[in-house]
Short mmCIF file of C-alpha atoms and ligand atoms in Angstrom, two decimals:
data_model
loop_
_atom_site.label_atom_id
_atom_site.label_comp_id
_atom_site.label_asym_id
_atom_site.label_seq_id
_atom_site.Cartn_x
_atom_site.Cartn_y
_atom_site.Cartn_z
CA UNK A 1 244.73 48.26 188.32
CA UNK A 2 243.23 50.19 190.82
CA UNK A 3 240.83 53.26 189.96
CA UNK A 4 239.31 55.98 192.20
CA UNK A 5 235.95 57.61 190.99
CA UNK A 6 233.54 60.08 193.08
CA UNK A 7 230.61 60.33 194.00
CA UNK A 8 229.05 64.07 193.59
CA UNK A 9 230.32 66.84 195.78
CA UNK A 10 233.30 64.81 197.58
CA UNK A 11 235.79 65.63 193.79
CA UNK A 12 238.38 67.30 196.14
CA UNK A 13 238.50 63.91 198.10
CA UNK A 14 238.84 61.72 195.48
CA UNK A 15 241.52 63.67 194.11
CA UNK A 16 243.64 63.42 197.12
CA UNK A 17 242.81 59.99 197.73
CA UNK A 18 243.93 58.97 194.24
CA UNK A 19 246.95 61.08 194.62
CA UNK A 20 247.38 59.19 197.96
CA UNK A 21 247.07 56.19 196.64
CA UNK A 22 248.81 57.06 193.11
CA UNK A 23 246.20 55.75 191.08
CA UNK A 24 244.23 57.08 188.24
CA UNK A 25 241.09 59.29 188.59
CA UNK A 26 238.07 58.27 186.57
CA UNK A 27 235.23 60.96 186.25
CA UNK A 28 232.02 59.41 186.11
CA UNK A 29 229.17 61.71 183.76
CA UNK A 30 226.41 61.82 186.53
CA UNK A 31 223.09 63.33 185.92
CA UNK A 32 219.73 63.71 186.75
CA UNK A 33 216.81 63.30 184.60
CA UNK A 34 214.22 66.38 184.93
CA UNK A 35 212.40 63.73 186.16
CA UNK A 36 214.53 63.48 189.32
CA UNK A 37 215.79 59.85 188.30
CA UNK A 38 219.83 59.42 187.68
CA UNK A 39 221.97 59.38 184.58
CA UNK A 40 225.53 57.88 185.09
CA UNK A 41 227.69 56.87 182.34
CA UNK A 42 231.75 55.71 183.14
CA UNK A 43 233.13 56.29 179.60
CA UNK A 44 236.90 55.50 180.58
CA UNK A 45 236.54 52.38 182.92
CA UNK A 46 238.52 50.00 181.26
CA UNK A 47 237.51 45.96 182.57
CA UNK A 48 239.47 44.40 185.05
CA UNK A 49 239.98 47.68 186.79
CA UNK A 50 239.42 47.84 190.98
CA UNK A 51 237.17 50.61 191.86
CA UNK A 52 237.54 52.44 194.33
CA UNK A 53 234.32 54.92 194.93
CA UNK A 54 234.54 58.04 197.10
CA UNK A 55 232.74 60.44 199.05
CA UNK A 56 230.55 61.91 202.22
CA UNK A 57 227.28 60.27 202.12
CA UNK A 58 226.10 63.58 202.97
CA UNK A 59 224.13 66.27 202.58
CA UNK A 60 221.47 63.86 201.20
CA UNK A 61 222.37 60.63 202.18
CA UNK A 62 219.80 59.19 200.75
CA UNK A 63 220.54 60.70 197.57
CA UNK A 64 224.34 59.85 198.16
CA UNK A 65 223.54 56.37 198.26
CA UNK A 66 221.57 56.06 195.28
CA UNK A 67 224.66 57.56 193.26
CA UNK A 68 227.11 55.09 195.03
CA UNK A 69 224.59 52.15 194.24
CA UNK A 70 224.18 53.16 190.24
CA UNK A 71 227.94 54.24 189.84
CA UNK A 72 228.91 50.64 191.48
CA UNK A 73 226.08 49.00 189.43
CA UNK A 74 227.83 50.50 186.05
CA UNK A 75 231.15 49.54 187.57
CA UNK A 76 230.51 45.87 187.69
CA UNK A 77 228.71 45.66 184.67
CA UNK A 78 231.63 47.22 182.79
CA UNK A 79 234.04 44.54 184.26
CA UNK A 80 234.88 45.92 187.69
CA UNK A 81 236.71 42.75 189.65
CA UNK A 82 235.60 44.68 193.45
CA UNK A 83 234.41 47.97 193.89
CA UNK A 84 235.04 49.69 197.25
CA UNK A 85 234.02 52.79 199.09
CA UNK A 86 235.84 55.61 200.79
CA UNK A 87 233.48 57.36 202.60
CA UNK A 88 235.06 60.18 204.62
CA UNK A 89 231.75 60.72 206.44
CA UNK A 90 229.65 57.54 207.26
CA UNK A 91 225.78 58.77 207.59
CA UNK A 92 223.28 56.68 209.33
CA UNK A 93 225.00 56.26 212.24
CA UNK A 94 222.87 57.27 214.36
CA UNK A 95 219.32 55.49 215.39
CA UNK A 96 221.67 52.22 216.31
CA UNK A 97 219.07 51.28 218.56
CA UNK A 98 215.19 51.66 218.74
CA UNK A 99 214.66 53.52 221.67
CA UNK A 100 210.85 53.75 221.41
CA UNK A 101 208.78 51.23 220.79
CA UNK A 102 208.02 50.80 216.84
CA UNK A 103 211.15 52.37 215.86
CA UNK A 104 213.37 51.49 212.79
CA UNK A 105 217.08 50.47 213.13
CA UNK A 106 218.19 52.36 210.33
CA UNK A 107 221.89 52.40 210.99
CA UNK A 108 221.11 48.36 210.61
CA UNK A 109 218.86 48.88 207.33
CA UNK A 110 221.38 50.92 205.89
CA UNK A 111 224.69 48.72 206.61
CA UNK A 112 222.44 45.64 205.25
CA UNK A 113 222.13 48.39 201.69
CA UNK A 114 225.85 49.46 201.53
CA UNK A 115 227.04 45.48 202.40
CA UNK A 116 225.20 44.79 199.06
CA UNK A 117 226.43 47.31 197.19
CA UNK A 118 230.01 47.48 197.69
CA UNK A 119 232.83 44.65 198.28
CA UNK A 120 234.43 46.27 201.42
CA UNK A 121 234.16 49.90 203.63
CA UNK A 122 236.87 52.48 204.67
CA UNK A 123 234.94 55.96 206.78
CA UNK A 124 236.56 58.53 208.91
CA UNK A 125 235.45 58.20 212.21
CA UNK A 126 232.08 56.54 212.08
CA UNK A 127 229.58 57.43 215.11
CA UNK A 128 230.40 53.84 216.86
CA UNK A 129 227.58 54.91 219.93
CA UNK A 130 226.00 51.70 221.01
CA UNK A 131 227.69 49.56 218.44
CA UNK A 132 231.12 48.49 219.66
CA UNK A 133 232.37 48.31 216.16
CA UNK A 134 231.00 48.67 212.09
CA UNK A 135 231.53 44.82 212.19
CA UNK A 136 228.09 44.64 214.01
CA UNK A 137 226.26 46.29 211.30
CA UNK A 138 228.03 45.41 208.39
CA UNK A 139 229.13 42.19 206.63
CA UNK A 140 231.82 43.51 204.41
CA UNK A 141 235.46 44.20 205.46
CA UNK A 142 235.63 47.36 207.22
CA UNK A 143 238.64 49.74 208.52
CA UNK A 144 238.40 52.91 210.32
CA UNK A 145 240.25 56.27 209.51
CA UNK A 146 241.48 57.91 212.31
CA UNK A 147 241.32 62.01 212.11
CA UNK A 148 243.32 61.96 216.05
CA UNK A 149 246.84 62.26 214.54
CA UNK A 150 245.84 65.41 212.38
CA UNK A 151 243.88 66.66 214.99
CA UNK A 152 246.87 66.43 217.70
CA UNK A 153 248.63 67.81 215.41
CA UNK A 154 246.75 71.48 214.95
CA UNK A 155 246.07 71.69 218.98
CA UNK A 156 250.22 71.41 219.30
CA UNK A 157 250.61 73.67 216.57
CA UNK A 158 247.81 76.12 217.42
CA UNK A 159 246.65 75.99 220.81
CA UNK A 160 249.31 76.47 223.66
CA UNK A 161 248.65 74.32 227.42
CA UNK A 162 245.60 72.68 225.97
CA UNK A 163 243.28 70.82 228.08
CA UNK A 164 241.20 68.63 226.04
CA UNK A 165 237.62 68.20 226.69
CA UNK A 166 235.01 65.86 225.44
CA UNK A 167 231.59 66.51 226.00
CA UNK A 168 230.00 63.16 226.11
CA UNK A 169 231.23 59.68 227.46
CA UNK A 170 231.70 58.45 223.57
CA UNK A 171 233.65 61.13 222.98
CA UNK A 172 236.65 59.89 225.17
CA UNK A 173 237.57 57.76 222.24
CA UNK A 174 238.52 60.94 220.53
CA UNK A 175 239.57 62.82 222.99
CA UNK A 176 241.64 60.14 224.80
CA UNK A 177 243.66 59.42 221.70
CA UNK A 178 244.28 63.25 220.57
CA UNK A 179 245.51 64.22 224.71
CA UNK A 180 247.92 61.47 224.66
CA UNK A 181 248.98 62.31 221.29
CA UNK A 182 249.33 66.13 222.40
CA UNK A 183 250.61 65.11 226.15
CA UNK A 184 247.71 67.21 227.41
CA UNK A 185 245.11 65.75 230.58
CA UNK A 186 241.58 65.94 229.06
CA UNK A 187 238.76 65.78 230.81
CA UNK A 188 235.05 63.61 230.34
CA UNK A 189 231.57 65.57 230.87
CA UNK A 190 227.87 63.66 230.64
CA UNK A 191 225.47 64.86 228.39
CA UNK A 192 221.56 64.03 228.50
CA UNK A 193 219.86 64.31 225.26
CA UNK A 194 216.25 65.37 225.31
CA UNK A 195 215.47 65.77 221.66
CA UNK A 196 217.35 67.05 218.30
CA UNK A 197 218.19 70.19 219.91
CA UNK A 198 217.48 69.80 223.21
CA UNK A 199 221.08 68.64 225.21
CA UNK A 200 222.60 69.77 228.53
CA UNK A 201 225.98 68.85 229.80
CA UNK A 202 227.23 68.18 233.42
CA UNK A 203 229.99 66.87 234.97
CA UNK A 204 233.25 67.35 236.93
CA UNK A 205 233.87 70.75 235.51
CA UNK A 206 237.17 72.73 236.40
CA UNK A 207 238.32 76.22 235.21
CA UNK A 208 241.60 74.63 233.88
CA UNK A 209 243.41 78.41 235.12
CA UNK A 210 246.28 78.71 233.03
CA UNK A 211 244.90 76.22 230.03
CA UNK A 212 243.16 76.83 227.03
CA UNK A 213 240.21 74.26 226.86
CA UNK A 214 239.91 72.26 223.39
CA UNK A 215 236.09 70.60 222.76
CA UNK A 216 236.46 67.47 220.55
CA UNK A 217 233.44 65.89 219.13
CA UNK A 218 232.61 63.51 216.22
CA UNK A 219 229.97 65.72 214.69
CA UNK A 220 228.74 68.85 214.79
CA UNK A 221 225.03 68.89 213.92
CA UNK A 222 222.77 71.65 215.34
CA UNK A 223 225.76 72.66 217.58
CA UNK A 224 224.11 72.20 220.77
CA UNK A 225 226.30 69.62 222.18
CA UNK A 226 229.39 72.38 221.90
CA UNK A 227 227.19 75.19 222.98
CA UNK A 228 226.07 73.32 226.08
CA UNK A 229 229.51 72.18 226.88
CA UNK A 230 230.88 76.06 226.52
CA UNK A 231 228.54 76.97 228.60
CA UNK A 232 229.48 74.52 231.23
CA UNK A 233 233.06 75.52 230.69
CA UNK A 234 232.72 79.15 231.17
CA UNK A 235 230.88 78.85 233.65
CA UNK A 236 233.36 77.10 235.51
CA UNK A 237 235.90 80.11 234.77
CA UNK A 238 237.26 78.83 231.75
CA UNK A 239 239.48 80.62 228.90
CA UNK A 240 237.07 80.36 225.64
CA UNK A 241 237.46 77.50 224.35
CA UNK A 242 238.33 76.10 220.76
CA UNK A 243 235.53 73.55 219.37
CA UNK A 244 237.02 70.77 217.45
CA UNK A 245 234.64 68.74 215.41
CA UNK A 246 236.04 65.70 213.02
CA UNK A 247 232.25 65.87 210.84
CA UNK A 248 231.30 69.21 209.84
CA UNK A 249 227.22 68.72 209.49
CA UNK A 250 226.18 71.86 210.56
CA UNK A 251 222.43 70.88 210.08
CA UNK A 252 221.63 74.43 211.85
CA UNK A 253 223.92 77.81 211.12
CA UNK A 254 225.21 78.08 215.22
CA UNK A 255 228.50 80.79 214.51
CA UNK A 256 226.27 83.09 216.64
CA UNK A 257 225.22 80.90 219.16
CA UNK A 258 228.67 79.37 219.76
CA UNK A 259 230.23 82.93 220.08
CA UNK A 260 227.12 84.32 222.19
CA UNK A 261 228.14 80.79 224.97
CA UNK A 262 231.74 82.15 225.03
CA UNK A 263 233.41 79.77 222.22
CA UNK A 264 236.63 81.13 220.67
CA UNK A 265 235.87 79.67 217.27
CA UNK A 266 234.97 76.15 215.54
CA UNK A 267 237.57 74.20 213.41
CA UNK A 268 235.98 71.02 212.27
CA UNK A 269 238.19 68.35 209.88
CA UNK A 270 237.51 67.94 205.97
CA UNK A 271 235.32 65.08 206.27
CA UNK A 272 232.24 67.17 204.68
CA UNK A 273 233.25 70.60 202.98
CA UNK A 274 232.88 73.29 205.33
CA UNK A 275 233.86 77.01 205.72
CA UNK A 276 235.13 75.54 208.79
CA UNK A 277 237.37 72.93 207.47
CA UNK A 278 241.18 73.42 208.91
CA UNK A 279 242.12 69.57 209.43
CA UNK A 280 243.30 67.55 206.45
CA UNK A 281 242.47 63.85 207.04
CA UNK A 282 243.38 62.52 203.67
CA UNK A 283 246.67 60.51 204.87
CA UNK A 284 244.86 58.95 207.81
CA UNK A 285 242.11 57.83 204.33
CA UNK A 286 244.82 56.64 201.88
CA UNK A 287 246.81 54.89 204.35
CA UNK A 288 242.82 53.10 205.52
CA UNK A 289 241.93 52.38 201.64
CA UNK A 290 245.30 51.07 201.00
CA UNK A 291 245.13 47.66 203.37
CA UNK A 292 242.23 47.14 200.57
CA UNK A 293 244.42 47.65 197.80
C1 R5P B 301 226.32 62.30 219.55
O1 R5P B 301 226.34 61.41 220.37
C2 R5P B 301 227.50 62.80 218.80
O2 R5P B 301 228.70 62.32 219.28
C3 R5P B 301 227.48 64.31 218.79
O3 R5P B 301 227.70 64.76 220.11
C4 R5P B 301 226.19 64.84 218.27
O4 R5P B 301 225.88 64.29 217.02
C5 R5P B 301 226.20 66.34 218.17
O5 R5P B 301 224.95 66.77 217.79
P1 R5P B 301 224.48 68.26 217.99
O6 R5P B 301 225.48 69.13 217.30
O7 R5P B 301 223.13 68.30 217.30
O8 R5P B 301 224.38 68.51 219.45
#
């Protein structure tokens, strides 16, 4: 038997992804000590059972992980024969490569941690930069969930003559897939990154007359990748256009920002709870978690 529990703040997943898969949904009691270290306690795991554990690994990732790590800890000692984990938003992604001298891998460091932890990997979208796939990272069974179908399918039902635009060359994964889904042309920019916040964005730019542009990115973090690439669209002549983002971060509060560059809005997918969450990706998640099941 198959059994999905959460980890904290991703409940609304895991009760879509057991309803997805129609299995049962376990509630783990998980605490912390006023001492900061964690309580968990999975009073109606039976033995045998095939956990399945779910949730963002952020805000907190760190923290994140240290629940996944003591919930699948309890899980195996209460008889657990594999213990999985959905996680609709993969952190560490990121630093895939040291680009400075002296620098840490710790997309590398923290597949190594998860690949110990868990028997096999299902994530929404994962920030594949530099690394061609999870399989260079990690040495569990991974599969990707793709949030392009439920994307396409807002832009055709809310946007009329899109144009979709992706703001960075490893965005045209996204974008690629969601214009041919949508039978819309889309369009590439470059983006140089000079720090956190510090981005501009270049590129064959054209006003698009008679389109509205869509912006399709993996994450949104400080926002400065959409701003930038607003900017560049408007001032090419562009209609405002809508920002699409499949990871709603939001490490910085940018509604102002976004509007002040010319944006119409931001929808963003509900990888990570957001006021900004439109997109439902929980079929593309069931249908990932089920070639595990
Ligand atoms: C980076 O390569 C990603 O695809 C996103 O473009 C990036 O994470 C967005 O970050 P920010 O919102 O801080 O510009």
């Amino acid at each position: 038997m198959t059994v999905v529990i959460a980890i904290s703040g991703s409940e609304a997943h895991a009760r879509k992804l057991a309803t997805g898969l129609g299995v049962e949904l376990v509630a783990p009691e998980l605490r912390y000590f006023p001492d900061g270290e964690l309580y968990v306690r999975l009073p109606r795991l039976a033995s045998d059972e095939h956990v399945v554990l779910c949730g963002s690994l952020y805000p907190a990732p760190a923290e994140r992980f240290l629940e996944l790590a003591m919930l699948a800890g309890t899980a195996r000692d209460l008889g657990a024969t594999r213990v999985g984990l959905v996680a609709p938003y993969l952190a560490f992604m990121r630093q895939d490569v040291a680009f400075h001298p002296g620098e840490g891998v710790t997309a590398r460091y923290f597949a190594r941690l998860v690949s110990s932890t868990v028997d096999w990997l299902v994530a929404v979208d994962p920030h594949l930069h530099r690394l061609s796939s999870l399989e260079r990272v990690y040495t569990i069974p991974t599969a990707i969930a793709h949030a392009a179908p439920a994307i396409a399918a807002w832009v055709r039902d809310q946007v009329r003559t899109p144009v979709l635009v992706g703001p960075d060359a490893e965005s045209e994964q996204w974008v690629a897939a969601v214009a041919a889904a949508c039978d819309a042309p889309f369009e590439i920019f470059e983006k140089t990154r000079r720090g956190d916040r510090e981005v501009s964005v270049s590129g064959r730019v054209r006003s698009w007359n008679g389109h509205t542009p869509v912006l399709i990115d993996d994450i949104v973090s400080t926002g400065k990748t959409m701003i930038e690439a607003t900017r560049a669209l408007r001032a090419a002549g562009s209609a405002p256009p809508m920002c699409v983002a499949i990871h709603a971060v939001f490490a910085d509060a940018l509604g102002a920002e976004l509007a002040a560059a010319g944006a119409a809005g931001i929808v963003t997918c509900n990888t990570i709870a957001h006021a900004s969450n439109q997109i439902c990706v929980a079929e593309s998640i069931a249908a990932a978690a089920r070639t595990f099941i």
